[in-house]
mmCIF file of C-alpha atoms in Angstrom:
data_model
loop_
_atom_site.group_PDB
_atom_site.id
_atom_site.type_symbol
_atom_site.label_atom_id
_atom_site.label_comp_id
_atom_site.label_asym_id
_atom_site.label_seq_id
_atom_site.Cartn_x
_atom_site.Cartn_y
_atom_site.Cartn_z
ATOM 1 C CA UNK A 1 79.142 48.190 108.371
ATOM 2 C CA UNK A 2 80.722 50.657 111.761
ATOM 3 C CA UNK A 3 76.511 52.676 111.048
ATOM 4 C CA UNK A 4 74.621 49.278 111.698
ATOM 5 C CA UNK A 5 76.689 48.602 114.740
ATOM 6 C CA UNK A 6 76.686 51.945 116.069
ATOM 7 C CA UNK A 7 72.450 51.476 115.804
ATOM 8 C CA UNK A 8 72.861 48.160 117.215
ATOM 9 C CA UNK A 9 74.872 50.094 120.166
ATOM 10 C CA UNK A 10 72.351 52.772 120.693
ATOM 11 C CA UNK A 11 69.310 50.225 120.310
ATOM 12 C CA UNK A 12 71.356 48.109 123.739
ATOM 13 C CA UNK A 13 71.784 50.886 126.031
ATOM 14 C CA UNK A 14 67.737 52.232 124.801
ATOM 15 C CA UNK A 15 66.880 48.529 126.122
ATOM 16 C CA UNK A 16 69.021 49.134 129.310
ATOM 17 C CA UNK A 17 67.736 52.028 130.502
ATOM 18 C CA UNK A 18 63.944 50.793 129.998
ATOM 19 C CA UNK A 19 64.531 47.519 132.132
ATOM 20 C CA UNK A 20 66.136 49.354 134.588
ATOM 21 C CA UNK A 21 63.153 52.182 134.942
ATOM 22 C CA UNK A 22 60.667 48.821 134.644
ATOM 23 C CA UNK A 23 62.583 47.243 137.778
ATOM 24 C CA UNK A 24 63.230 50.156 139.505
ATOM 25 C CA UNK A 25 59.240 50.617 139.253
ATOM 26 C CA UNK A 26 58.849 47.398 140.107
ATOM 27 C CA UNK A 27 60.542 46.398 143.460
ATOM 28 C CA UNK A 28 60.493 50.149 145.045
ATOM 29 C CA UNK A 29 57.474 52.432 143.834
ATOM 30 C CA UNK A 30 56.227 51.064 147.054
ATOM 31 C CA UNK A 31 58.365 52.545 149.649
ATOM 32 C CA UNK A 32 56.876 51.414 152.590
ATOM 33 C CA UNK A 33 57.418 47.834 151.412
ATOM 34 C CA UNK A 34 61.040 48.650 151.224
ATOM 35 C CA UNK A 35 61.320 49.645 154.805
ATOM 36 C CA UNK A 36 59.512 46.863 155.624
ATOM 37 C CA UNK A 37 62.573 44.514 153.426
ATOM 38 C CA UNK A 38 65.395 46.075 155.059
ATOM 39 C CA UNK A 39 64.057 46.707 158.469
ATOM 40 C CA UNK A 40 62.116 43.189 158.652
ATOM 41 C CA UNK A 41 58.547 42.492 159.086
ATOM 42 C CA UNK A 42 58.604 43.372 162.886
ATOM 43 C CA UNK A 43 59.475 46.714 162.501
ATOM 44 C CA UNK A 44 56.913 49.820 163.028
ATOM 45 C CA UNK A 45 55.344 52.009 160.397
ATOM 46 C CA UNK A 46 57.427 54.634 162.524
ATOM 47 C CA UNK A 47 60.724 53.348 162.334
ATOM 48 C CA UNK A 48 59.882 52.611 158.047
ATOM 49 C CA UNK A 49 59.403 56.214 157.644
ATOM 50 C CA UNK A 50 62.636 57.298 159.739
ATOM 51 C CA UNK A 51 64.433 54.979 157.494
ATOM 52 C CA UNK A 52 62.954 56.524 154.411
ATOM 53 C CA UNK A 53 63.525 59.951 155.271
ATOM 54 C CA UNK A 54 67.113 59.087 156.425
ATOM 55 C CA UNK A 55 67.909 57.099 152.970
ATOM 56 C CA UNK A 56 66.241 59.854 150.721
ATOM 57 C CA UNK A 57 62.910 57.987 150.045
ATOM 58 C CA UNK A 58 61.238 61.487 150.313
ATOM 59 C CA UNK A 59 62.855 62.960 147.084
ATOM 60 C CA UNK A 60 60.268 62.338 144.137
ATOM 61 C CA UNK A 61 60.158 59.614 142.181
ATOM 62 C CA UNK A 62 62.594 60.526 139.091
ATOM 63 C CA UNK A 63 64.963 62.511 141.080
ATOM 64 C CA UNK A 64 65.125 58.688 143.154
ATOM 65 C CA UNK A 65 65.539 56.795 139.784
ATOM 66 C CA UNK A 66 68.284 59.008 138.298
ATOM 67 C CA UNK A 67 70.497 58.990 141.736
ATOM 68 C CA UNK A 68 69.916 54.991 141.544
ATOM 69 C CA UNK A 69 70.985 54.742 137.680
ATOM 70 C CA UNK A 70 73.841 57.019 138.724
ATOM 71 C CA UNK A 71 75.086 54.936 141.619
ATOM 72 C CA UNK A 72 74.213 51.701 139.214
ATOM 73 C CA UNK A 73 76.669 52.999 136.584
ATOM 74 C CA UNK A 74 79.520 53.903 139.230
ATOM 75 C CA UNK A 75 79.156 49.936 140.538
ATOM 76 C CA UNK A 76 77.405 51.063 143.798
ATOM 77 C CA UNK A 77 74.376 48.545 143.717
ATOM 78 C CA UNK A 78 73.345 49.301 147.521
ATOM 79 C CA UNK A 79 73.672 46.939 150.422
ATOM 80 C CA UNK A 80 72.711 43.090 150.704
ATOM 81 C CA UNK A 81 69.810 43.156 153.211
ATOM 82 C CA UNK A 82 70.132 39.253 153.887
ATOM 83 C CA UNK A 83 74.253 39.510 154.354
ATOM 84 C CA UNK A 84 74.690 43.214 155.237
ATOM 85 C CA UNK A 85 77.325 43.605 152.798
ATOM 86 C CA UNK A 86 77.626 46.110 149.989
ATOM 87 C CA UNK A 87 76.280 43.875 147.124
ATOM 88 C CA UNK A 88 79.473 44.334 144.431
ATOM 89 C CA UNK A 89 81.111 42.306 147.246
ATOM 90 C CA UNK A 90 78.988 39.692 146.597
ATOM 91 C CA UNK A 91 78.190 40.095 142.621
ATOM 92 C CA UNK A 92 81.328 40.232 141.672
ATOM 93 C CA UNK A 93 83.371 37.505 142.663
ATOM 94 C CA UNK A 94 80.357 35.064 142.075
ATOM 95 C CA UNK A 95 79.757 36.277 138.500
ATOM 96 C CA UNK A 96 83.689 35.673 138.448
ATOM 97 C CA UNK A 97 82.965 32.492 139.678
ATOM 98 C CA UNK A 98 79.966 32.042 136.810
ATOM 99 C CA UNK A 99 82.826 33.123 134.520
ATOM 100 C CA UNK A 100 84.983 30.534 134.988
ATOM 101 C CA UNK A 101 82.586 27.664 134.690
ATOM 102 C CA UNK A 102 81.664 29.471 131.084
ATOM 103 C CA UNK A 103 84.987 29.599 130.198
ATOM 104 C CA UNK A 104 85.560 25.595 130.863
ATOM 105 C CA UNK A 105 82.368 24.595 129.174
ATOM 106 C CA UNK A 106 82.960 26.855 125.785
ATOM 107 C CA UNK A 107 86.441 25.859 125.489
ATOM 108 C CA UNK A 108 84.842 22.155 125.822
ATOM 109 C CA UNK A 109 81.707 22.452 124.027
ATOM 110 C CA UNK A 110 82.528 25.076 121.119
ATOM 111 C CA UNK A 111 85.234 22.477 119.482
ATOM 112 C CA UNK A 112 83.079 19.349 120.177
ATOM 113 C CA UNK A 113 80.001 20.211 119.506
ATOM 114 C CA UNK A 114 81.148 21.717 115.721
ATOM 115 C CA UNK A 115 83.459 18.941 115.276
ATOM 116 C CA UNK A 116 81.016 16.413 115.450
ATOM 117 C CA UNK A 117 78.588 18.289 113.730
ATOM 118 C CA UNK A 118 80.624 19.103 110.784
ATOM 119 C CA UNK A 119 81.212 14.988 110.726
ATOM 120 C CA UNK A 120 77.645 14.715 110.604
ATOM 121 C CA UNK A 121 76.972 16.858 107.797
ATOM 122 C CA UNK A 122 79.594 15.697 105.397
ATOM 123 C CA UNK A 123 77.875 12.132 105.196
ATOM 124 C CA UNK A 124 73.988 13.038 105.443
ATOM 125 C CA UNK A 125 72.083 10.054 106.622
ATOM 126 C CA UNK A 126 75.623 7.810 106.889
ATOM 127 C CA UNK A 127 75.922 5.738 109.722
ATOM 128 C CA UNK A 128 78.107 8.497 111.341
ATOM 129 C CA UNK A 129 76.052 11.125 110.640
ATOM 130 C CA UNK A 130 72.905 8.840 112.504
ATOM 131 C CA UNK A 131 75.537 8.215 115.388
ATOM 132 C CA UNK A 132 75.858 11.775 116.003
ATOM 133 C CA UNK A 133 72.057 12.967 115.413
ATOM 134 C CA UNK A 134 71.240 10.368 117.856
ATOM 135 C CA UNK A 135 73.619 11.322 120.318
ATOM 136 C CA UNK A 136 73.001 14.530 120.401
ATOM 137 C CA UNK A 137 69.270 14.262 120.778
ATOM 138 C CA UNK A 138 69.377 11.920 123.552
ATOM 139 C CA UNK A 139 71.861 14.326 125.341
ATOM 140 C CA UNK A 140 69.574 17.796 124.836
ATOM 141 C CA UNK A 141 66.891 15.650 126.348
ATOM 142 C CA UNK A 142 68.099 14.609 129.245
ATOM 143 C CA UNK A 143 67.361 17.371 131.702
ATOM 144 C CA UNK A 144 70.417 18.922 133.939
ATOM 145 C CA UNK A 145 69.659 17.152 137.256
ATOM 146 C CA UNK A 146 69.379 13.884 135.912
ATOM 147 C CA UNK A 147 72.976 13.830 134.371
ATOM 148 C CA UNK A 148 73.813 15.343 137.453
ATOM 149 C CA UNK A 149 72.763 12.935 139.512
ATOM 150 C CA UNK A 150 73.923 10.231 137.075
ATOM 151 C CA UNK A 151 77.720 11.629 136.983
ATOM 152 C CA UNK A 152 77.396 12.250 140.761
ATOM 153 C CA UNK A 153 76.832 8.561 141.063
ATOM 154 C CA UNK A 154 79.425 7.145 138.518
ATOM 155 C CA UNK A 155 82.432 9.659 139.360
ATOM 156 C CA UNK A 156 81.555 10.206 143.204
ATOM 157 C CA UNK A 157 79.900 7.396 145.251
ATOM 158 C CA UNK A 158 81.349 4.541 142.758
ATOM 159 C CA UNK A 159 85.003 5.969 141.342
ATOM 160 C CA UNK A 160 85.438 8.044 143.834
ATOM 161 C CA UNK A 161 87.517 10.494 141.400
ATOM 162 C CA UNK A 162 85.713 13.930 142.079
ATOM 163 C CA UNK A 163 83.762 16.018 144.760
ATOM 164 C CA UNK A 164 80.521 15.695 145.098
ATOM 165 C CA UNK A 165 80.558 19.459 146.191
ATOM 166 C CA UNK A 166 81.964 21.973 144.969
ATOM 167 C CA UNK A 167 81.363 24.822 147.595
ATOM 168 C CA UNK A 168 85.184 25.459 147.087
ATOM 169 C CA UNK A 169 85.623 26.162 151.072
ATOM 170 C CA UNK A 170 89.038 25.038 150.661
ATOM 171 C CA UNK A 171 90.123 27.616 147.983
ATOM 172 C CA UNK A 172 89.572 27.237 144.392
ATOM 173 C CA UNK A 173 90.126 23.589 143.286
ATOM 174 C CA UNK A 174 89.777 22.740 139.090
ATOM 175 C CA UNK A 175 88.809 19.389 140.540
ATOM 176 C CA UNK A 176 85.587 20.875 141.863
ATOM 177 C CA UNK A 177 84.767 22.490 138.545
ATOM 178 C CA UNK A 178 84.656 19.405 136.326
ATOM 179 C CA UNK A 179 81.485 17.367 137.418
ATOM 180 C CA UNK A 180 79.260 20.983 136.859
ATOM 181 C CA UNK A 181 81.051 22.029 133.313
ATOM 182 C CA UNK A 182 80.612 18.010 132.470
ATOM 183 C CA UNK A 183 76.815 18.475 133.095
ATOM 184 C CA UNK A 184 76.380 21.799 131.061
ATOM 185 C CA UNK A 185 78.873 20.432 128.146
ATOM 186 C CA UNK A 186 75.893 17.329 128.400
ATOM 187 C CA UNK A 187 72.977 19.424 127.755
ATOM 188 C CA UNK A 188 74.725 22.059 125.643
ATOM 189 C CA UNK A 189 76.525 20.533 123.014
ATOM 190 C CA UNK A 190 73.961 18.156 121.172
ATOM 191 C CA UNK A 191 72.356 21.974 120.468
ATOM 192 C CA UNK A 192 75.163 23.414 119.233
ATOM 193 C CA UNK A 193 75.882 19.914 117.151
ATOM 194 C CA UNK A 194 72.471 19.794 115.546
ATOM 195 C CA UNK A 195 72.450 23.672 114.477
ATOM 196 C CA UNK A 196 75.757 23.025 112.613
ATOM 197 C CA UNK A 197 74.570 19.835 110.958
ATOM 198 C CA UNK A 198 71.583 21.411 109.498
ATOM 199 C CA UNK A 199 73.995 24.441 107.939
ATOM 200 C CA UNK A 200 76.688 22.077 107.142
ATOM 201 C CA UNK A 201 74.078 19.980 105.517
ATOM 202 C CA UNK A 202 72.772 22.762 103.480
ATOM 203 C CA UNK A 203 75.723 24.838 102.638
ATOM 204 C CA UNK A 204 77.161 20.999 100.767
ATOM 205 C CA UNK A 205 74.152 20.500 98.929
ATOM 206 C CA UNK A 206 74.483 24.465 97.326
ATOM 207 C CA UNK A 207 75.284 24.988 93.974
ATOM 208 C CA UNK A 208 78.419 27.058 94.416
ATOM 209 C CA UNK A 209 79.801 23.736 95.974
ATOM 210 C CA UNK A 210 78.161 21.140 93.939
ATOM 211 C CA UNK A 211 80.124 23.324 91.097
ATOM 212 C CA UNK A 212 83.614 23.666 93.177
ATOM 213 C CA UNK A 213 83.683 19.549 93.186
ATOM 214 C CA UNK A 214 82.243 19.282 89.640
ATOM 215 C CA UNK A 215 85.500 21.466 87.981
ATOM 216 C CA UNK A 216 87.812 18.614 89.960
ATOM 217 C CA UNK A 217 88.832 20.876 93.310
ATOM 218 C CA UNK A 218 90.084 18.754 95.969
ATOM 219 C CA UNK A 219 87.285 17.714 98.348
ATOM 220 C CA UNK A 220 89.268 18.976 101.350
ATOM 221 C CA UNK A 221 89.814 22.160 99.840
ATOM 222 C CA UNK A 222 86.102 23.535 98.972
ATOM 223 C CA UNK A 223 85.274 21.927 102.687
ATOM 224 C CA UNK A 224 87.545 24.291 104.766
ATOM 225 C CA UNK A 225 88.180 27.101 101.911
ATOM 226 C CA UNK A 226 84.417 27.630 101.061
ATOM 227 C CA UNK A 227 81.581 25.386 102.834
ATOM 228 C CA UNK A 228 82.968 25.815 106.243
ATOM 229 C CA UNK A 229 83.051 29.444 106.721
ATOM 230 C CA UNK A 230 79.695 29.951 105.487
ATOM 231 C CA UNK A 231 78.593 26.902 107.420
ATOM 232 C CA UNK A 232 79.411 28.352 110.459
ATOM 233 C CA UNK A 233 77.516 31.162 110.694
ATOM 234 C CA UNK A 234 74.693 29.922 112.079
ATOM 235 C CA UNK A 235 76.220 28.030 115.029
ATOM 236 C CA UNK A 236 78.620 31.364 115.326
ATOM 237 C CA UNK A 237 75.203 33.207 116.534
ATOM 238 C CA UNK A 238 73.769 30.010 118.676
ATOM 239 C CA UNK A 239 76.694 30.056 120.658
ATOM 240 C CA UNK A 240 77.561 33.215 121.282
ATOM 241 C CA UNK A 241 74.031 33.535 122.609
ATOM 242 C CA UNK A 242 74.624 30.561 125.408
ATOM 243 C CA UNK A 243 76.643 33.077 126.746
ATOM 244 C CA UNK A 244 73.260 34.232 128.138
ATOM 245 C CA UNK A 245 71.902 31.147 129.598
ATOM 246 C CA UNK A 246 75.112 30.334 130.877
ATOM 247 C CA UNK A 247 75.425 33.476 133.240
ATOM 248 C CA UNK A 248 71.318 32.708 134.818
ATOM 249 C CA UNK A 249 70.447 29.667 133.341
ATOM 250 C CA UNK A 250 72.742 27.348 135.071
ATOM 251 C CA UNK A 251 70.867 27.603 138.661
ATOM 252 C CA UNK A 252 70.037 23.576 138.825
ATOM 253 C CA UNK A 253 73.606 22.865 138.310
ATOM 254 C CA UNK A 254 75.163 25.463 140.400
ATOM 255 C CA UNK A 255 72.526 24.683 143.560
ATOM 256 C CA UNK A 256 73.102 20.934 142.860
ATOM 257 C CA UNK A 257 76.812 21.332 143.390
ATOM 258 C CA UNK A 258 76.645 24.068 145.675
ATOM 259 C CA UNK A 259 79.056 25.841 143.519
ATOM 260 C CA UNK A 260 79.206 29.817 144.379
ATOM 261 C CA UNK A 261 78.194 31.161 141.218
ATOM 262 C CA UNK A 262 75.644 34.328 140.297
ATOM 263 C CA UNK A 263 72.871 31.680 139.608
ATOM 264 C CA UNK A 264 72.923 30.525 142.800
ATOM 265 C CA UNK A 265 73.296 33.781 144.119
ATOM 266 C CA UNK A 266 70.057 34.993 142.471
ATOM 267 C CA UNK A 267 67.870 32.061 143.781
ATOM 268 C CA UNK A 268 68.893 32.773 147.628
ATOM 269 C CA UNK A 269 68.149 36.491 146.669
ATOM 270 C CA UNK A 270 64.976 35.610 145.678
ATOM 271 C CA UNK A 271 64.102 33.136 148.549
ATOM 272 C CA UNK A 272 65.096 35.539 151.413
ATOM 273 C CA UNK A 273 63.759 38.385 149.301
ATOM 274 C CA UNK A 274 66.868 40.384 149.197
ATOM 275 C CA UNK A 275 65.697 42.935 147.021
ATOM 276 C CA UNK A 276 68.221 44.996 146.106
ATOM 277 C CA UNK A 277 70.484 41.666 145.137
ATOM 278 C CA UNK A 278 67.499 40.469 142.555
ATOM 279 C CA UNK A 279 68.121 44.352 141.442
ATOM 280 C CA UNK A 280 71.628 43.826 140.647
ATOM 281 C CA UNK A 281 71.485 40.139 139.546
ATOM 282 C CA UNK A 282 68.424 40.926 136.979
ATOM 283 C CA UNK A 283 70.569 43.871 135.437
ATOM 284 C CA UNK A 284 73.767 41.858 135.463
ATOM 285 C CA UNK A 285 71.720 39.295 133.218
ATOM 286 C CA UNK A 286 69.807 41.584 130.773
ATOM 287 C CA UNK A 287 73.295 43.782 130.373
ATOM 288 C CA UNK A 288 74.938 39.939 129.020
ATOM 289 C CA UNK A 289 71.610 39.030 126.907
ATOM 290 C CA UNK A 290 72.397 42.534 125.288
ATOM 291 C CA UNK A 291 75.702 42.621 124.418
ATOM 292 C CA UNK A 292 75.471 38.940 123.174
ATOM 293 C CA UNK A 293 72.992 39.716 121.063
ATOM 294 C CA UNK A 294 74.694 42.713 119.697
ATOM 295 C CA UNK A 295 78.220 40.552 119.539
ATOM 296 C CA UNK A 296 75.856 37.936 117.376
ATOM 297 C CA UNK A 297 74.560 40.525 114.960
ATOM 298 C CA UNK A 298 78.317 42.557 114.467
ATOM 299 C CA UNK A 299 79.681 38.799 114.355
ATOM 300 C CA UNK A 300 77.127 37.569 111.909
ATOM 301 C CA UNK A 301 77.210 40.692 109.573
ATOM 302 C CA UNK A 302 81.183 39.842 109.758
ATOM 303 C CA UNK A 303 81.541 36.260 108.606
ATOM 304 C CA UNK A 304 78.029 37.483 105.904
ATOM 305 C CA UNK A 305 78.943 40.317 103.509
ATOM 306 C CA UNK A 306 76.138 39.796 101.772
ATOM 307 C CA UNK A 307 73.502 40.913 104.672
ATOM 308 C CA UNK A 308 75.894 44.072 105.244
ATOM 309 C CA UNK A 309 75.265 44.754 101.507
ATOM 310 C CA UNK A 310 71.513 44.202 101.720
ATOM 311 C CA UNK A 311 71.227 46.980 104.591
ATOM 312 C CA UNK A 312 73.160 49.436 102.857
ATOM 313 C CA UNK A 313 71.183 48.882 99.527
ATOM 314 C CA UNK A 314 68.007 49.095 101.770
#
């Protein structure tokens, strides 16, 4: 297992290096365009050439990439063109805000979706199963902006219980996290619920579960000690991969509620053309995607010993 994990880790590093090189080529191969972004569209060519010389852009391409990569490893992402501050000073607080939002979503969504998926899978085609399945399909099919509008109309304008924006202008407040988190939970829990239901149905109809029940083992013991662990393998991989979606795929929610998170930072940088912020956000998003995939693969091997045995035998 350690060898397989080491191989996955090496492939993760190779992916990050490849993506970083492609990103550097895409954004910084045209040096005059980079200088134009920094100095503005009305800067002269002479001003741009002077700026390039002062910032080391006259060095060979490979040397510039190596220096850029070394600065990234040290946490130096450059200076934001729009805000004129180090990118790291903006990136890490925004990333922390999105991490708080993601933690709240996971804390609610994971237990809720697993519980409902298991309850539905234990009684396939029953009224309970059909009810949970219908709710899951409906919530997953409703886009985030629609559920955000509905929740705002009810809890902000009608009942007046919650604030309509989550800009945290007066400091961090948990009340401003509720609506963004609720929108994400409503959209995402149905998908995980249906995955858990399908896995639970597959396990409950397997031969070893039927044999255990026929031998007279208590039904609850069969479910919790034999069926549940195998049924949670597929949902586990899906839940871990939601980390990437919660990082960069929540732009609509963060913009709707003015939540100062990673997704809104990426959108603002893209609209303004702040290439250093775009580079940093892209690399962070890819890193989270690769790390979540690594955790998913390792966790899958831990939960399913047959995968480890088949890999070693192969």
